[in-house]
Tab-separated table of C-alpha atoms and ligand atoms in Angstrom:
chain	number	residue	atom	x	y	z
A	83	MET	CA	-4.294	8.112	-30.214
A	84	ASP	CA	-7.577	9.157	-28.530
A	85	ASP	CA	-7.520	6.369	-26.294
A	86	LEU	CA	-9.045	8.464	-23.476
A	87	ARG	CA	-11.724	10.109	-25.130
A	88	GLY	CA	-14.374	10.819	-22.809
A	89	VAL	CA	-12.534	10.413	-19.821
A	90	ARG	CA	-12.076	12.788	-17.296
A	91	VAL	CA	-8.801	13.214	-15.439
A	92	LEU	CA	-8.202	15.079	-12.107
A	93	LEU	CA	-4.877	16.353	-12.282
A	94	GLY	CA	-3.384	17.208	-8.870
A	95	VAL	CA	-0.224	18.815	-8.691
A	96	SER	CA	1.529	19.255	-5.517
A	97	GLY	CA	4.597	21.462	-5.015
A	98	GLY	CA	7.909	19.858	-6.504
A	99	ILE	CA	10.106	21.308	-9.032
A	100	ALA	CA	8.728	18.629	-10.682
A	101	ALA	CA	5.515	20.593	-10.983
A	102	TYR	CA	6.921	21.593	-14.516
A	103	LYS	CA	6.230	18.208	-15.910
A	104	ALA	CA	2.499	18.136	-14.978
A	105	ALA	CA	2.299	20.755	-17.986
A	106	LEU	CA	3.702	17.943	-20.292
A	107	LEU	CA	1.472	15.229	-18.635
A	108	ALA	CA	-1.481	17.465	-18.979
A	109	ARG	CA	-0.591	17.940	-22.652
A	110	LEU	CA	-0.360	14.040	-23.432
A	111	LEU	CA	-3.635	13.533	-21.654
A	112	VAL	CA	-5.418	16.185	-23.555
A	113	GLY	CA	-3.779	14.830	-26.791
A	114	ALA	CA	-5.325	11.454	-25.814
A	115	GLY	CA	-9.130	12.856	-25.586
A	116	ALA	CA	-9.222	13.038	-21.971
A	117	GLU	CA	-11.066	16.322	-20.238
A	118	VAL	CA	-8.418	17.149	-17.748
A	119	ASP	CA	-9.573	19.238	-14.297
A	120	PRO	CA	-6.134	20.506	-12.919
A	121	VAL	CA	-6.038	21.100	-9.468
A	122	LEU	CA	-2.854	23.156	-7.878
A	123	THR	CA	-1.645	23.083	-4.295
A	124	ALA	CA	-0.490	26.632	-2.805
A	125	GLY	CA	3.572	25.120	-3.446
A	126	ALA	CA	2.553	24.018	-6.756
A	127	ARG	CA	1.302	27.204	-7.658
A	128	ARG	CA	5.223	28.598	-6.729
A	129	PHE	CA	6.305	26.428	-9.324
A	130	LEU	CA	3.727	26.301	-12.275
A	131	GLY	CA	1.791	29.166	-13.292
A	132	ALA	CA	-1.754	28.076	-13.403
A	133	ALA	CA	-2.093	29.939	-16.948
A	134	THR	CA	-0.147	27.182	-18.504
A	135	LEU	CA	-2.380	24.341	-17.413
A	136	GLU	CA	-5.508	26.879	-18.215
A	137	GLY	CA	-4.111	27.056	-22.036
A	138	ILE	CA	-3.224	23.217	-22.207
A	139	THR	CA	-6.705	21.827	-20.667
A	140	GLY	CA	-8.895	24.926	-21.696
A	141	ARG	CA	-10.355	24.417	-18.331
A	142	HIS	CA	-10.209	26.815	-15.351
A	143	VAL	CA	-7.439	26.100	-12.844
A	144	ARG	CA	-9.215	25.564	-9.409
A	145	GLU	CA	-7.141	27.377	-6.804
A	146	ASP	CA	-8.724	26.584	-3.713
A	147	VAL	CA	-11.632	25.087	-1.592
A	148	TRP	CA	-13.350	29.054	-1.708
A	149	ASP	CA	-13.297	29.057	-5.330
A	150	GLY	CA	-16.625	28.239	-6.420
A	151	ILE	CA	-18.139	27.309	-3.160
A	152	ALA	CA	-21.772	27.623	-4.493
A	153	GLN	CA	-20.839	24.881	-6.817
A	154	ASP	CA	-19.600	22.396	-4.210
A	155	THR	CA	-16.485	22.408	-6.387
A	156	HIS	CA	-14.491	19.887	-4.470
A	157	VAL	CA	-17.512	17.314	-4.435
A	158	ALA	CA	-18.417	17.984	-7.770
A	159	LEU	CA	-14.904	17.865	-8.953
A	160	GLY	CA	-14.348	14.548	-6.891
A	161	ARG	CA	-17.366	12.551	-8.195
A	162	ALA	CA	-16.990	13.706	-11.883
A	163	ALA	CA	-13.342	12.141	-12.056
A	164	ASP	CA	-12.765	8.788	-14.059
A	165	VAL	CA	-9.426	8.690	-12.745
A	166	ALA	CA	-7.397	10.884	-10.487
A	167	ILE	CA	-3.658	11.509	-10.624
A	168	VAL	CA	-0.916	13.254	-8.252
A	169	TYR	CA	1.661	14.435	-10.373
A	170	PRO	CA	4.252	15.084	-8.717
A	171	ALA	CA	3.100	13.907	-5.255
A	172	THR	CA	5.543	15.273	-2.491
A	173	ALA	CA	5.940	13.626	1.106
A	174	HIS	CA	3.835	16.248	2.234
A	175	THR	CA	1.018	15.308	0.181
A	176	LEU	CA	1.398	11.786	0.436
A	177	ALA	CA	1.298	12.319	4.003
A	178	ARG	CA	-2.081	14.404	3.981
A	179	LEU	CA	-3.478	11.440	1.552
A	180	ALA	CA	-2.440	8.760	3.979
A	181	HIS	CA	-3.861	10.353	6.776
A	182	GLY	CA	-7.394	11.422	5.135
A	183	LEU	CA	-6.317	15.294	5.745
A	184	ALA	CA	-8.542	17.752	3.921
A	185	ASP	CA	-6.670	21.013	4.460
A	186	ASP	CA	-7.008	22.275	0.763
A	187	LEU	CA	-8.795	21.602	-2.521
A	188	LEU	CA	-6.834	18.845	-3.684
A	189	THR	CA	-7.048	16.855	-0.613
A	190	THR	CA	-10.653	17.544	0.009
A	191	THR	CA	-11.325	16.797	-3.792
A	192	LEU	CA	-9.653	13.532	-3.448
A	193	LEU	CA	-11.708	12.439	0.049
A	194	ALA	CA	-14.563	13.086	-2.475
A	195	ALA	CA	-13.641	11.000	-5.433
A	196	THR	CA	-14.352	7.050	-5.645
A	197	CYS	CA	-11.996	6.450	-8.617
A	198	PRO	CA	-8.776	4.998	-9.121
A	199	LEU	CA	-5.946	7.273	-7.759
A	200	ILE	CA	-2.227	7.387	-8.943
A	201	VAL	CA	0.347	9.243	-6.749
A	202	CYS	CA	3.882	9.475	-8.559
A	203	PRO	CA	6.151	10.329	-5.555
A	204	ALA	CA	8.776	12.849	-5.948
A	205	MET	CA	11.065	14.021	-3.354
A	206	HIS	CA	14.949	13.775	-2.021
A	207	THR	CA	16.004	10.397	-1.563
A	208	GLU	CA	16.455	10.657	2.341
A	209	MET	CA	12.663	11.955	2.194
A	210	TRP	CA	11.633	9.283	0.226
A	211	GLU	CA	13.391	6.571	2.374
A	212	HIS	CA	12.145	8.130	5.948
A	213	PRO	CA	10.196	5.568	7.568
A	214	ALA	CA	7.413	7.718	7.829
A	215	THR	CA	7.097	8.567	4.027
A	216	GLN	CA	7.692	4.760	3.494
A	217	ALA	CA	4.724	3.807	6.231
A	218	ASN	CA	2.287	6.521	4.294
A	219	VAL	CA	2.983	4.850	0.841
A	220	GLU	CA	2.245	1.359	2.469
A	221	VAL	CA	-0.862	2.830	3.807
A	222	LEU	CA	-2.020	4.195	0.320
A	223	ARG	CA	-1.038	0.836	-1.312
A	224	GLY	CA	-3.089	-0.921	1.086
A	225	ARG	CA	-5.914	1.229	0.266
A	226	GLY	CA	-5.546	0.601	-3.573
A	227	VAL	CA	-4.123	3.360	-4.682
A	228	THR	CA	-1.372	3.315	-7.493
A	229	VAL	CA	2.151	4.536	-6.275
A	230	LEU	CA	4.003	4.828	-9.650
A	231	GLY	CA	7.640	5.747	-9.175
A	232	PRO	CA	9.805	7.001	-7.890
A	233	ALA	CA	12.357	6.899	-10.514
A	234	VAL	CA	16.266	6.849	-10.085
A	235	GLY	CA	18.337	9.594	-11.300
A	236	PRO	CA	19.498	13.329	-11.087
A	237	LEU	CA	17.599	15.171	-8.232
A	238	MET	CA	17.184	19.178	-7.781
A	239	GLY	CA	20.531	20.601	-6.138
A	240	GLY	CA	23.166	17.868	-8.018
A	241	ASP	CA	22.139	14.753	-6.034
A	242	ALA	CA	20.956	11.626	-7.644
A	243	GLY	CA	18.947	8.872	-6.462
A	244	PRO	CA	15.615	7.375	-6.353
A	245	GLY	CA	12.971	10.534	-5.862
A	246	ARG	CA	12.434	11.672	-9.593
A	247	VAL	CA	9.263	11.714	-10.687
A	248	VAL	CA	8.325	9.334	-13.175
A	249	GLU	CA	8.019	10.592	-17.033
A	250	PRO	CA	4.941	11.928	-18.335
A	251	ASP	CA	4.529	8.905	-20.713
A	252	GLU	CA	4.750	7.076	-17.948
A	253	ALA	CA	2.065	8.432	-15.967
A	254	HIS	CA	0.052	8.739	-19.132
A	255	ALA	CA	0.148	4.977	-19.263
A	256	ALA	CA	-0.952	4.326	-15.716
A	257	VAL	CA	-4.020	7.136	-16.532
A	258	ARG	CA	-4.903	4.935	-19.670
A	259	ALA	CA	-4.921	1.445	-17.487
A	260	ALA	CA	-6.461	2.930	-14.634
A	261	ALA	CA	-9.414	4.332	-17.339
A	262	THR	CA	-9.488	0.961	-19.258
A	263	SER	CA	-10.081	-0.950	-15.736
A	264	THR	CA	-13.080	1.260	-15.293
A	265	ARG	CA	-14.675	0.885	-18.390
A	266	SER	CA	-17.346	-1.925	-19.288
A	267	ASP	CA	-16.730	-1.788	-22.871
A	268	GLY	CA	-12.830	-2.177	-23.124
A	269	PRO	CA	-11.441	-4.970	-24.897
A	270	LEU	CA	-11.700	-7.623	-22.100
A	271	ALA	CA	-15.399	-6.982	-21.624
A	272	GLY	CA	-17.484	-10.213	-22.180
A	273	ARG	CA	-14.485	-12.187	-23.184
A	274	HIS	CA	-13.758	-15.946	-21.456
A	275	VAL	CA	-10.510	-15.627	-19.477
A	276	VAL	CA	-8.677	-18.548	-18.265
A	277	VAL	CA	-6.407	-17.955	-15.231
A	278	THR	CA	-4.276	-20.789	-13.328
A	279	ALA	CA	-2.933	-20.102	-10.289
A	280	GLY	CA	-1.086	-21.232	-7.079
A	281	GLY	CA	1.723	-23.847	-6.656
A	282	THR	CA	0.639	-27.529	-7.663
A	283	ARG	CA	0.750	-30.196	-5.332
A	284	GLU	CA	2.221	-33.700	-6.126
A	285	ALA	CA	1.482	-36.500	-3.860
A	286	ILE	CA	4.248	-38.701	-2.150
A	287	ASP	CA	1.867	-40.518	-0.211
A	288	PRO	CA	-1.302	-39.773	1.364
A	289	VAL	CA	-0.322	-37.030	3.332
A	290	ARG	CA	2.856	-35.915	1.937
A	291	PHE	CA	3.482	-34.054	-1.307
A	292	LEU	CA	6.269	-32.244	-3.716
A	293	GLY	CA	5.248	-28.242	-3.733
A	294	ASN	CA	6.566	-24.955	-4.054
A	295	ARG	CA	6.409	-21.304	-2.976
A	296	SER	CA	3.697	-19.905	-4.987
A	297	SER	CA	1.002	-18.062	-3.113
A	298	GLY	CA	-1.291	-17.845	-5.952
A	299	ARG	CA	-1.649	-13.837	-5.359
A	300	MET	CA	-0.495	-12.722	-8.881
A	301	GLY	CA	-2.816	-15.188	-10.339
A	302	PHE	CA	-5.950	-14.194	-7.910
A	303	ALA	CA	-5.116	-10.592	-8.630
A	304	LEU	CA	-5.355	-11.098	-12.646
A	305	ALA	CA	-8.763	-13.180	-11.928
A	306	ALA	CA	-10.061	-9.759	-9.790
A	307	VAL	CA	-8.725	-7.093	-12.404
A	308	ALA	CA	-9.873	-9.188	-15.387
A	309	ALA	CA	-13.466	-9.802	-13.902
A	310	GLY	CA	-13.611	-6.182	-12.863
A	311	ARG	CA	-13.226	-5.301	-16.896
A	312	GLY	CA	-16.141	-7.186	-17.310
A	313	ALA	CA	-14.491	-10.820	-18.580
A	314	ARG	CA	-15.985	-13.922	-17.686
A	315	VAL	CA	-13.130	-15.639	-15.875
A	316	THR	CA	-12.415	-19.188	-14.766
A	317	LEU	CA	-9.941	-19.196	-12.039
A	318	ILE	CA	-8.330	-22.802	-11.963
A	319	ALA	CA	-6.525	-22.814	-8.580
A	320	ALA	CA	-3.888	-24.955	-6.999
A	321	PRO	CA	-4.316	-24.983	-3.381
A	322	SER	CA	-4.516	-21.345	-2.213
A	323	GLU	CA	-5.776	-19.821	1.194
A	324	LEU	CA	-6.789	-16.475	-0.777
A	325	PRO	CA	-10.535	-15.781	-0.905
A	326	THR	CA	-12.032	-16.400	-4.573
A	327	PRO	CA	-12.161	-12.540	-6.025
A	328	GLU	CA	-15.949	-11.310	-6.504
A	329	GLY	CA	-17.353	-12.674	-10.019
A	330	VAL	CA	-15.034	-15.402	-10.500
A	331	ARG	CA	-15.729	-18.873	-11.060
A	332	ARG	CA	-13.150	-20.786	-9.460
A	333	VAL	CA	-12.029	-24.467	-10.232
A	334	ASP	CA	-10.175	-26.118	-7.025
A	335	VAL	CA	-7.235	-28.456	-8.465
A	336	VAL	CA	-4.158	-30.205	-6.714
A	337	SER	CA	-1.835	-31.614	-9.083
A	338	ALA	CA	-0.442	-30.374	-12.754
A	339	ARG	CA	-2.674	-33.349	-14.162
A	340	ASP	CA	-5.424	-31.921	-12.397
A	341	MET	CA	-4.798	-28.548	-13.621
A	342	HIS	CA	-4.179	-29.754	-17.229
A	343	ALA	CA	-7.513	-31.934	-17.273
A	344	ALA	CA	-9.173	-28.779	-15.999
A	345	VAL	CA	-7.536	-26.598	-18.429
A	346	HIS	CA	-8.731	-28.509	-21.258
A	347	GLU	CA	-12.008	-28.476	-20.110
A	348	VAL	CA	-12.526	-25.085	-20.521
A	349	LEU	CA	-10.100	-24.609	-23.415
A	350	ASP	CA	-12.674	-24.255	-26.707
A	351	GLU	CA	-14.283	-21.332	-25.360
A	352	ALA	CA	-11.281	-19.441	-23.932
A	353	ASP	CA	-10.339	-16.403	-25.651
A	354	VAL	CA	-7.304	-15.697	-23.185
A	355	VAL	CA	-5.587	-18.437	-21.188
A	356	VAL	CA	-3.107	-16.785	-18.568
A	357	LYS	CA	-0.642	-19.390	-16.867
A	358	ALA	CA	0.285	-18.056	-13.605
A	359	ALA	CA	0.698	-20.798	-11.782
A	360	ALA	CA	3.633	-22.622	-10.712
A	361	VAL	CA	3.613	-25.854	-12.084
A	362	ALA	CA	5.638	-28.818	-10.741
A	363	ASP	CA	7.909	-29.688	-13.905
A	364	PHE	CA	8.065	-33.430	-12.042
A	365	ARG	CA	6.113	-35.835	-9.893
A	366	PRO	CA	6.950	-38.942	-8.128
A	367	ALA	CA	6.523	-41.706	-10.497
A	368	SER	CA	3.506	-43.258	-7.824
A	369	ALA	CA	2.324	-41.933	-4.851
A	370	ALA	CA	2.531	-44.510	-2.123
A	371	ALA	CA	-1.199	-45.849	-1.396
A	372	SER	CA	-0.320	-45.698	2.635
A	373	LYS	CA	1.802	-43.238	4.443
A	374	LEU	CA	5.453	-44.007	4.170
A	375	LYS	CA	7.011	-45.311	7.348
A	376	LYS	CA	10.310	-43.913	8.846
A	377	ALA	CA	10.832	-47.405	10.161
A	378	ASP	CA	11.086	-48.842	6.485
A	379	GLY	CA	14.468	-46.370	5.944
A	380	THR	CA	14.729	-43.505	3.514
A	381	PRO	CA	12.571	-43.922	0.377
A	382	ALA	CA	14.118	-43.261	-2.658
A	383	ILE	CA	11.414	-41.026	-4.703
A	384	GLU	CA	11.336	-41.519	-8.437
A	385	LEU	CA	10.291	-38.478	-10.338
A	386	VAL	CA	8.690	-38.359	-13.833
A	387	ALA	CA	8.043	-35.441	-16.062
A	388	ASN	CA	4.609	-33.411	-15.924
A	389	PRO	CA	2.724	-32.405	-18.866
A	390	ASP	CA	4.140	-28.632	-19.932
A	391	ILE	CA	0.351	-27.356	-19.908
A	392	LEU	CA	1.423	-23.979	-21.815
A	393	ALA	CA	3.958	-25.414	-24.099
A	394	GLU	CA	1.511	-27.880	-25.095
A	395	LEU	CA	-1.243	-24.969	-25.750
A	396	GLY	CA	1.456	-23.059	-27.843
A	397	ALA	CA	2.042	-26.343	-29.839
A	398	GLN	CA	-1.745	-27.174	-30.643
A	399	ARG	CA	-3.038	-23.631	-31.080
A	400	GLY	CA	-4.396	-23.193	-34.511
A	401	SER	CA	-3.533	-20.739	-37.294
A	402	ASP	CA	-6.199	-18.056	-35.881
A	403	ASP	CA	-3.877	-17.358	-32.781
A	404	THR	CA	-6.649	-18.129	-30.423
A	405	PRO	CA	-6.740	-17.870	-27.744
A	406	VAL	CA	-4.151	-15.477	-26.397
A	407	LEU	CA	-1.561	-17.161	-24.591
A	408	VAL	CA	0.198	-15.797	-21.528
A	409	GLY	CA	3.076	-17.144	-19.771
A	410	PHE	CA	4.901	-16.694	-16.728
A	411	ALA	CA	8.696	-17.081	-16.100
A	412	ALA	CA	10.960	-16.431	-13.030
A	413	GLU	CA	14.550	-15.222	-13.965
A	414	THR	CA	17.401	-14.018	-11.839
A	415	ASP	CA	19.867	-12.964	-14.793
A	416	ASP	CA	19.849	-11.897	-18.579
A	417	VAL	CA	15.858	-11.313	-18.353
A	418	GLU	CA	15.758	-10.519	-22.329
A	419	ALA	CA	17.358	-13.005	-23.688
A	420	ASN	CA	16.124	-15.915	-21.069
A	421	GLY	CA	12.715	-14.459	-21.483
A	422	ARG	CA	13.006	-14.553	-25.281
A	423	ALA	CA	13.860	-17.956	-25.606
A	424	LYS	CA	11.225	-19.153	-23.173
A	425	LEU	CA	8.527	-17.104	-25.030
A	426	ALA	CA	9.559	-18.966	-28.564
A	427	ALA	CA	9.946	-22.026	-26.568
A	428	LYS	CA	6.509	-22.068	-25.440
A	429	GLY	CA	4.907	-21.039	-28.450
A	430	ALA	CA	3.033	-18.204	-26.041
A	431	ASP	CA	2.283	-14.587	-26.971
A	432	VAL	CA	2.915	-12.744	-23.755
A	433	LEU	CA	5.643	-14.010	-21.402
A	434	VAL	CA	5.844	-12.178	-18.214
A	435	VAL	CA	9.164	-12.409	-16.311
A	436	ASN	CA	9.190	-12.217	-12.314
A	437	ASP	CA	12.446	-10.892	-11.172
A	438	VAL	CA	12.774	-13.304	-8.412
A	439	ALA	CA	16.536	-12.028	-7.106
A	440	SER	CA	15.045	-9.471	-5.221
A	441	SER	CA	12.936	-9.761	-2.019
A	442	ASP	CA	10.253	-7.497	-2.644
A	443	ALA	CA	9.056	-8.774	-5.735
A	444	GLY	CA	8.017	-12.426	-6.783
A	445	PHE	CA	6.718	-15.117	-4.404
A	446	GLU	CA	4.813	-14.906	-1.102
A	447	VAL	CA	5.128	-10.828	-1.184
A	448	GLU	CA	2.286	-8.437	-2.195
A	449	THR	CA	4.431	-6.470	-4.574
A	450	ASN	CA	5.812	-7.369	-7.902
A	451	ARG	CA	8.526	-6.199	-10.380
A	452	VAL	CA	8.044	-7.553	-13.821
A	453	VAL	CA	8.873	-7.216	-17.543
A	454	ILE	CA	6.184	-7.907	-20.139
A	455	LEU	CA	7.842	-9.570	-23.701
A	456	GLU	CA	5.739	-10.017	-26.676
A	457	ARG	CA	5.987	-12.491	-29.312
A	458	ASP	CA	6.624	-9.535	-32.127
A	459	GLY	CA	9.402	-7.970	-29.741
A	460	ALA	CA	7.847	-5.275	-27.647
A	461	ARG	CA	9.056	-4.992	-24.049
A	462	THR	CA	6.915	-3.489	-21.241
A	463	ASP	CA	8.577	-2.634	-17.821
A	464	VAL	CA	6.841	-2.484	-14.922
A	465	PRO	CA	8.501	-1.176	-11.965
A	466	LEU	CA	7.837	-2.177	-8.395
A	467	ALA	CA	4.053	-2.218	-7.858
A	468	SER	CA	1.132	-4.002	-6.215
A	469	LYS	CA	0.497	-7.047	-7.609
A	470	ALA	CA	-3.328	-5.899	-8.602
A	471	ASP	CA	-1.396	-3.338	-10.774
A	472	VAL	CA	1.005	-5.509	-12.338
A	473	ALA	CA	-2.084	-7.531	-13.226
A	474	ALA	CA	-3.770	-4.166	-14.719
A	475	ARG	CA	-0.818	-3.625	-16.923
A	476	ILE	CA	-0.436	-7.469	-18.303
A	477	LEU	CA	-4.224	-6.936	-18.846
A	478	ASP	CA	-3.520	-4.047	-20.694
A	479	VAL	CA	-1.432	-6.037	-23.191
A	480	VAL	CA	-3.523	-8.970	-23.501
A	481	GLY	CA	-6.480	-6.264	-23.974
A	482	HIS	CA	-4.131	-4.742	-27.187
A	483	ARG	CA	-3.708	-8.442	-28.432
A	484	LEU	CA	-7.651	-9.088	-28.441
A	485	THR	CA	-8.163	-5.742	-30.220
A	486	ALA	CA	-5.167	-6.416	-32.830
A	487	LEU	CA	-6.707	-10.293	-33.506
A	488	ASP	CA	-10.253	-8.637	-33.995
A	489	ALA	CA	-8.872	-6.538	-36.522
A	490	HIS	CA	-7.029	-8.779	-38.182
A	491	HIS	CA	-10.160	-11.314	-38.273
A	492	GLY	CA	-12.429	-8.727	-39.855
A	493	GLY	CA	-14.491	-8.518	-36.668
A	494	SER	CA	-14.994	-9.271	-33.020
A	495	SER	CA	-14.907	-13.061	-32.007
A	496	GLY	CA	-16.488	-12.678	-28.815
B	522	C5P	O1	9.151	-23.606	-18.199
B	522	C5P	P1	8.873	-22.938	-16.845
B	522	C5P	O2	8.225	-23.499	-15.740
B	522	C5P	O3	9.925	-22.075	-16.510
B	522	C5P	O4	7.633	-22.251	-17.420
B	522	C5P	C1	6.588	-21.490	-17.007
B	522	C5P	C2	5.476	-21.238	-17.384
B	522	C5P	O5	5.015	-22.329	-18.053
B	522	C5P	C3	4.201	-20.415	-16.486
B	522	C5P	O6	3.725	-19.902	-17.507
B	522	C5P	C4	3.711	-21.971	-16.250
B	522	C5P	O7	2.359	-21.784	-15.761
B	522	C5P	C5	3.892	-22.914	-17.321
B	522	C5P	N1	3.862	-24.546	-17.253
B	522	C5P	C6	2.546	-25.214	-17.506
B	522	C5P	N2	3.048	-26.404	-17.084
B	522	C5P	C7	4.467	-27.011	-16.662
B	522	C5P	C8	5.134	-26.170	-16.324
B	522	C5P	C9	5.156	-24.811	-16.407
B	522	C5P	O8	2.077	-24.866	-18.027
B	522	C5P	N3	4.366	-28.334	-16.338
């Protein structure tokens, strides 16, 4: 697969034992067609010979800021990069990046780069869990940097725990995702993507409603990333404080029935429908016309079922399998079995299963950890990441499905 043809990747390597794996990553990137510029820190050079990377990438390995001063190496390298990845990223290099230091070629180059940056931490568990490292990682995440890993497993010196660098194929997938996000000729370009987001509200009386904890963050992130990839995006938003992402058309709704109507309004011209909203399954059978009064006693609220928008779309869809349907589910246990059952029940192509059992993922937080299940049996595990990164991985899957549909129908449908 030459899915990185024409993409220039800046491969930063810092000084950990995992540096040897950077050679494998370089091999994967080159094999996918990327042009790879390796930049090694002084520590990395003690673990990995520059000649190895030169042999694999066919490019000169830059050593330090004084190498090629006349060509203004750091600025040129930084500007040329379409994607930058630091693999492995030591605690020290994460700290330097978080604080904007520029004390070697790698950090100087990354300050000059405006492309997406991925860092893959690798260190002992204590160092990873140290508040200083965690704070640095938060700073980087807040700046839009993708923090990939660390994985859990054996570490140097017989230890084990979180701290292993992610495997080269996972890093390769992240580079591919970042490269796709910056390309305007990707599979989402020109497509109409409909995203629903937020938690619906079901009126009890003019001032009260039944609601849920969904903040809308995941759906808004999906809308933003899809727009960034050149899609025409309609965001059907249940009440949310979040600002409308740039380039996105927003339709505000309140209840499940409003959302149902708004989805059907745009359905004819949708290539993709992503149902990230938390839709109330039930609503009060009738909303009181005036505010319920305490003095009138405890009210009994009779509930009736709302339409299941996603299941209805799945059932109504024609044999051409368009639009691509993506649903969400929250599961606490047996993710695969419960997720597959829901995927089938809803008639969707993709089901994103949120892990709601942990406090750092799901509702009301900035990060998420999901499993992406596809109708044909594929499964993608996305480790804890920002909602923007999770959105990117979900839209990669959607992009592949659009490309496959095009191939099946013998041409572009959009
Ligand atoms: O059945 P469950 O609520 O777990 O399914 C969640 C998925 O179904 C989400 O994608 C959600 O947006 C969608 N859904 C819907 N209409 C409903 C309930 C859920 O579209 N009434």
